[in-house]
Protein backbone atom coordinates (compact mmCIF):
# COMPACT_ATOMS: atom_id res chain seq x y z
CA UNK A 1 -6.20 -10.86 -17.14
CA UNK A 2 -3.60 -12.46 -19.68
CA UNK A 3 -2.43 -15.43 -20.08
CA UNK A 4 1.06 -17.01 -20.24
CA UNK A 5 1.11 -20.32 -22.99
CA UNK A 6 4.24 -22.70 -22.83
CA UNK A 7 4.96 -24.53 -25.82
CA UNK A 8 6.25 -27.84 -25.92
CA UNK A 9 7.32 -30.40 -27.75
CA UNK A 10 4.43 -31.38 -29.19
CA UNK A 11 2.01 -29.25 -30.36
CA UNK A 12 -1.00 -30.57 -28.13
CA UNK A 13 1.25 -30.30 -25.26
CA UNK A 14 0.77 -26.23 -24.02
CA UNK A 15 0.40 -25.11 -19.99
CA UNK A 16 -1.35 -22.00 -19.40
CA UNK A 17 -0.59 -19.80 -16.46
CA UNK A 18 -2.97 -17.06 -15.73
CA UNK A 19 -1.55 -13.59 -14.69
CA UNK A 20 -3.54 -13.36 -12.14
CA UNK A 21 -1.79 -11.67 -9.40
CA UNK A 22 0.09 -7.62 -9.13
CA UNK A 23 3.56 -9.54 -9.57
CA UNK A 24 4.80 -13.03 -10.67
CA UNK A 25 8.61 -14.13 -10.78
CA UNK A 26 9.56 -16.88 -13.39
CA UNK A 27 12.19 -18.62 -13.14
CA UNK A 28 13.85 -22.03 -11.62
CA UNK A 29 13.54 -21.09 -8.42
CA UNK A 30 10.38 -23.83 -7.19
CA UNK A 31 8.93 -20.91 -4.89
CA UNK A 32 8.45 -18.96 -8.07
CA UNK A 33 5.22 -18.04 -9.25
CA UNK A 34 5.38 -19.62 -12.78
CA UNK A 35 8.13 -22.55 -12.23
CA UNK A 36 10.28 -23.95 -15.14
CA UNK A 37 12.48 -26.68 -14.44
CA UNK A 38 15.31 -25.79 -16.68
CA UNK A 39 19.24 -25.70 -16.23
CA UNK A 40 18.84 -22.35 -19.15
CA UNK A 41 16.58 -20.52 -16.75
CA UNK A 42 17.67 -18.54 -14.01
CA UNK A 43 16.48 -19.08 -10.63
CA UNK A 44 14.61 -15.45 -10.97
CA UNK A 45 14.79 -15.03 -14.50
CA UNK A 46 11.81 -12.45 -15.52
CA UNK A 47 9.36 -10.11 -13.45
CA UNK A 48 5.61 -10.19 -14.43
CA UNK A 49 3.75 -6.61 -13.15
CA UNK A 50 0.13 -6.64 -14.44
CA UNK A 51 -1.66 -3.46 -14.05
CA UNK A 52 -5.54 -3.92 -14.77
CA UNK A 53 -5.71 -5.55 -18.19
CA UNK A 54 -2.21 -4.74 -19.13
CA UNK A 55 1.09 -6.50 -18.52
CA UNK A 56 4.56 -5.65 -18.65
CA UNK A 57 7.64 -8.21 -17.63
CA UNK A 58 10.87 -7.12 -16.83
CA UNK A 59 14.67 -9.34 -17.54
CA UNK A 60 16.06 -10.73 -14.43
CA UNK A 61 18.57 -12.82 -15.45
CA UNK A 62 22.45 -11.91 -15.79
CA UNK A 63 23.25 -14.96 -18.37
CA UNK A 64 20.26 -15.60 -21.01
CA UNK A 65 18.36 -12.68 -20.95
CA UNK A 66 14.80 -12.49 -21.95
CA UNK A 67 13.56 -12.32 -25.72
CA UNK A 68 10.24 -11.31 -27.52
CA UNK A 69 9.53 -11.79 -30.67
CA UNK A 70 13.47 -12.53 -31.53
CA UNK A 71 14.84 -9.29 -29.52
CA UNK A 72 16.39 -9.33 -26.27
CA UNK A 73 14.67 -6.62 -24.01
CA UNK A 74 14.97 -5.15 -20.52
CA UNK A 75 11.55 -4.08 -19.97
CA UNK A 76 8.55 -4.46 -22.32
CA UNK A 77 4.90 -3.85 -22.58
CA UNK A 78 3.14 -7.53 -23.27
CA UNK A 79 0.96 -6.92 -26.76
CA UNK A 80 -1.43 -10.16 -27.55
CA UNK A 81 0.53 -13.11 -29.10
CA UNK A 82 3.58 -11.95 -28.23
CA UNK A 83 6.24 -14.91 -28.51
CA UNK A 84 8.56 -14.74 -25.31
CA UNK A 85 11.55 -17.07 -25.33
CA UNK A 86 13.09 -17.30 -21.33
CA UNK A 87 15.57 -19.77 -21.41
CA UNK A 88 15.18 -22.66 -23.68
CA UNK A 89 11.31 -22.08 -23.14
CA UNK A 90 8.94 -20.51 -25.42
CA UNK A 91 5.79 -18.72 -24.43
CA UNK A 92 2.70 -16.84 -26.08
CA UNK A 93 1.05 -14.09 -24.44
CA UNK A 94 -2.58 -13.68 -24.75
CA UNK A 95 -4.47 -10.72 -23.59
CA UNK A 96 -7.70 -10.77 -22.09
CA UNK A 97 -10.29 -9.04 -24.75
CA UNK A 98 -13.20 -9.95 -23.10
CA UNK A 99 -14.31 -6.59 -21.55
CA UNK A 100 -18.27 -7.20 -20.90
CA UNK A 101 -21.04 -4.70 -20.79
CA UNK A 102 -19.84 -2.58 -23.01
CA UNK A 103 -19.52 -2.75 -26.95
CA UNK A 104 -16.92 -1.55 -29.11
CA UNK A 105 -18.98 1.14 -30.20
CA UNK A 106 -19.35 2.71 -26.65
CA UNK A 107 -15.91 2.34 -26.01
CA UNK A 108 -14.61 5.27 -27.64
CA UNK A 109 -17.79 7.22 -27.00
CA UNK A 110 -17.38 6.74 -23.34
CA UNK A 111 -13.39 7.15 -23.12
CA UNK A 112 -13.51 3.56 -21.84
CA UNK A 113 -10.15 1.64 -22.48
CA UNK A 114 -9.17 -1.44 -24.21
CA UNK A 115 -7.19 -3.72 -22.78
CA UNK A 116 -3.72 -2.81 -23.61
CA UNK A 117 -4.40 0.53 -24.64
CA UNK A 118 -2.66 2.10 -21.62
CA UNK A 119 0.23 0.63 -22.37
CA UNK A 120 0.35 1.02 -26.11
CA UNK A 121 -0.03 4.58 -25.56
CA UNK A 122 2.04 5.64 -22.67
CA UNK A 123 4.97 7.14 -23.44
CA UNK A 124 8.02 4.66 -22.74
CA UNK A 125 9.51 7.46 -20.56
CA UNK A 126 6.54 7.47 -18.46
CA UNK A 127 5.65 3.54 -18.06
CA UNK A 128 7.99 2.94 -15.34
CA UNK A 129 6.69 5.91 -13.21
CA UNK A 130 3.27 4.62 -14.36
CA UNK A 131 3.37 1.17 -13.20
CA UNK A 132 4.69 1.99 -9.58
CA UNK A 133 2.05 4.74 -8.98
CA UNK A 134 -0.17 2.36 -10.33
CA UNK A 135 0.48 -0.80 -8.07
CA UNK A 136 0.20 1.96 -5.21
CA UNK A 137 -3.19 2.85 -5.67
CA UNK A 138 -6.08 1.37 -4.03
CA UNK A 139 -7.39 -0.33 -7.72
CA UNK A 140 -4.93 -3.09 -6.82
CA UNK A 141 -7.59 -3.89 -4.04
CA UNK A 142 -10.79 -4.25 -6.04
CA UNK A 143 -13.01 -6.79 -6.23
CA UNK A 144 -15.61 -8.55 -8.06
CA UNK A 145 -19.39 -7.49 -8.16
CA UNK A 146 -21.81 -9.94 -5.90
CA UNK A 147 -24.42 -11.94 -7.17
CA UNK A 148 -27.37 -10.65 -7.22
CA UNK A 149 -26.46 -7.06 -6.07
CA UNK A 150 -26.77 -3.60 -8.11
CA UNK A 151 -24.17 -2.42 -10.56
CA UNK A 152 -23.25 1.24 -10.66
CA UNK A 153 -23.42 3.00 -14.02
CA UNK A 154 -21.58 6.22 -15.36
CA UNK A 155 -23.44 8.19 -17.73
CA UNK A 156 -22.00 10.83 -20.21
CA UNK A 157 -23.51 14.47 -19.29
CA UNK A 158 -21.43 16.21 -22.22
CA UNK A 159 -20.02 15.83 -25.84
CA UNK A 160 -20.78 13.96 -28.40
CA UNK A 161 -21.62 10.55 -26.15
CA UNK A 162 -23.89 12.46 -24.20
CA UNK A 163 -26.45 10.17 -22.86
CA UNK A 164 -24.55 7.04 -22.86
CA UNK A 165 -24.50 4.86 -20.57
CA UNK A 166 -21.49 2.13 -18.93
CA UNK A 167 -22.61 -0.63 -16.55
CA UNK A 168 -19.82 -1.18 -13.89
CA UNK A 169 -20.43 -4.89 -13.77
CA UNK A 170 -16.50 -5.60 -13.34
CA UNK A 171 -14.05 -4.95 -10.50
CA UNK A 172 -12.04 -1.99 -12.39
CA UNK A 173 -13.10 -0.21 -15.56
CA UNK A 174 -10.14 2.20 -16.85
CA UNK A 175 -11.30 5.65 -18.20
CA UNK A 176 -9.56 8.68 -20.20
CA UNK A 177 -6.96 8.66 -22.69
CA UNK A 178 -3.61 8.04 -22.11
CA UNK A 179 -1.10 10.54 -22.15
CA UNK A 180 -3.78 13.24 -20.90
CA UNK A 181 -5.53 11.81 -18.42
CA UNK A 182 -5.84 8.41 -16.97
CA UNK A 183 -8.65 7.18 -14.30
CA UNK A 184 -9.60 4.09 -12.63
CA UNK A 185 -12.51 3.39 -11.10
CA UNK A 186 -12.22 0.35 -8.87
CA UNK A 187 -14.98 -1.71 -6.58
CA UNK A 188 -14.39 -2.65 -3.04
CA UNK A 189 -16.49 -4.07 -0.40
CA UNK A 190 -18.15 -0.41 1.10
CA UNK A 191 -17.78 1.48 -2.38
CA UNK A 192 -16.74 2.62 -5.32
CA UNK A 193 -13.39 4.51 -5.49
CA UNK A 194 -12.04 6.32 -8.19
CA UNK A 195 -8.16 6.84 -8.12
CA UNK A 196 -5.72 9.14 -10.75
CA UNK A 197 -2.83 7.56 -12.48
CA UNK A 198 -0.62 10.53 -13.23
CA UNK A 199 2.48 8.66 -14.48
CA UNK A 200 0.13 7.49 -17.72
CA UNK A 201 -1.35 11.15 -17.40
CA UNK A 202 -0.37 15.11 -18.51
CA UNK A 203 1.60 16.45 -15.30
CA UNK A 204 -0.64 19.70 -15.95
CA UNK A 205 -4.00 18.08 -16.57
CA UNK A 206 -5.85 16.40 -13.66
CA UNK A 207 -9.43 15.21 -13.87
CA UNK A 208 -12.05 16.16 -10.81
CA UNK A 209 -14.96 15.02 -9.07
CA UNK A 210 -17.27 17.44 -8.42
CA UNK A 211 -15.25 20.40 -9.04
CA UNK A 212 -12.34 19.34 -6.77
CA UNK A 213 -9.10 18.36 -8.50
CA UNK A 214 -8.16 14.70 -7.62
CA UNK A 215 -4.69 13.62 -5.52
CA UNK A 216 -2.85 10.19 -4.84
CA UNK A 217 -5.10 8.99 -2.75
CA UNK A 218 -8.58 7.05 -3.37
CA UNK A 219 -11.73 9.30 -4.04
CA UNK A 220 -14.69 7.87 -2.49
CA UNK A 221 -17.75 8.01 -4.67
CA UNK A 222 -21.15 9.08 -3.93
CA UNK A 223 -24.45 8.58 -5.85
CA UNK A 224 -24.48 11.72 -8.14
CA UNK A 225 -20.57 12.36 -8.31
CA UNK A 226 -19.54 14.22 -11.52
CA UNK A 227 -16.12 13.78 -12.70
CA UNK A 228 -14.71 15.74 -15.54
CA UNK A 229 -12.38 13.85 -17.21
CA UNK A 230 -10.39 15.86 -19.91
CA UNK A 231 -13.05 18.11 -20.28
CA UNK A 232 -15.83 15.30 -20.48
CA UNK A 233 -18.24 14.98 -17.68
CA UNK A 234 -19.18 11.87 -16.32
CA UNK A 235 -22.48 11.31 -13.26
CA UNK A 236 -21.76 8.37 -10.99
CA UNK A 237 -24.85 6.49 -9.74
CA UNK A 238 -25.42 3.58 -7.56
């Protein structure tokens, strides 16, 4: 989850607004998500969408546009401290690194993502596509592991990382690589689910779970599920 920062005058005197939520309007509108009270900002001036640990915002406004780092932009992928000027108000973006469980190390070896990595990576072609099959998918409704109760793990059957192991000790882990194949696997109150994002994915290339090519819609996962993942396989337990 990332975080919005706006400056003011002084330097001591910052507001944080987390991104917390599939879409946030800012603007001068008061029943805006992030609200600036500012004649320079429109009344819907920029569209938030964050997608797992990425985010991307969108211009709204007609008049003063939306800038990053000194360029005006339509549509952008967020990278951490970003400086976004909306208006005559200046943000910085932070991304959320904090991915626990799992070390940098095991990362790569397990095709995990980084935050932002997605988005780096995805063709700019492909992001729009990506971000609306993405807010259609069932990840959008995960949740956070209970207290208390026991965390699923995917282990690495093949290649080089064969052997490791990933605690799923967070609501959505993100596997693959971008631009080949994308996955999420997402918790919700009866189960596991894992779900295919094809816009940040090779049209030809789809990952499987147990030998069965994956569609749009949710896979339910069962203790003992094996998902190839561009060529990789993966065991689910629980």
């Amino acid at each position: 989850m990332g975080i919005l920062i706006l400056q003011g005058t002084n330097a001591d005197d910052k507001i944080e607004y987390k991104l917390d939520h599939a879409r946030m309007v800012v603007g001068r509108r008061p029943s805006c998500d992030i609200h600036l009270d500012d004649s320079t900002v429109s009344g819907e001036h920029a569209l938030i969408i964050n997608i797992l640990d990425d985010s991307f915002i969108e211009n709204l406004s007609k008049t003063n546009g939306t800038w990053i780092n000194g360029k005006r932009i339509r549509k952008s992928v967020l990278q951490d401290g970003d400086k976004i000027k909306i208006g005559a108000q200046r943000f910085i973006y932070k991304a959320d690194n904090d991915m626990p469980g799992v070390d940098a190390e095991d990362f790569e070896k397990t095709m995990i993502l980084k935050p932002g990595q997605v988005a780096r990576d995805v063709a700019s072609s492909n992001q729009v596509q990506a971000i609306r099959d993405a807010e259609d998918t069932a990840a959008m409704k995960a949740i956070d592991p209970q207290p208390g109760t026991d965390v699923a793990v995917l282990r690495v059957l093949t290649g080089p990382a064969r052997g490791k192991e990933t605690r799923l000790d967070r609501s959505m882990v993100t596997l693959g690589r971008p631009g080949v194949q994308v996955v999420v696997i997402s918790r919700r109150k009866d189960a596991h689910y894992a779900n295919f994002i094809p816009g940040a994915s090779d049209k030809a290339s789809k990952p499987t779970v147990n030998g069965k090519p994956m569609q749009m819609r949710a896979t339910r996962l069962n203790d003992g599920d094996i998902i190839n993942l561009a060529g990789v396989e993966i065991e689910f337990k629980c």
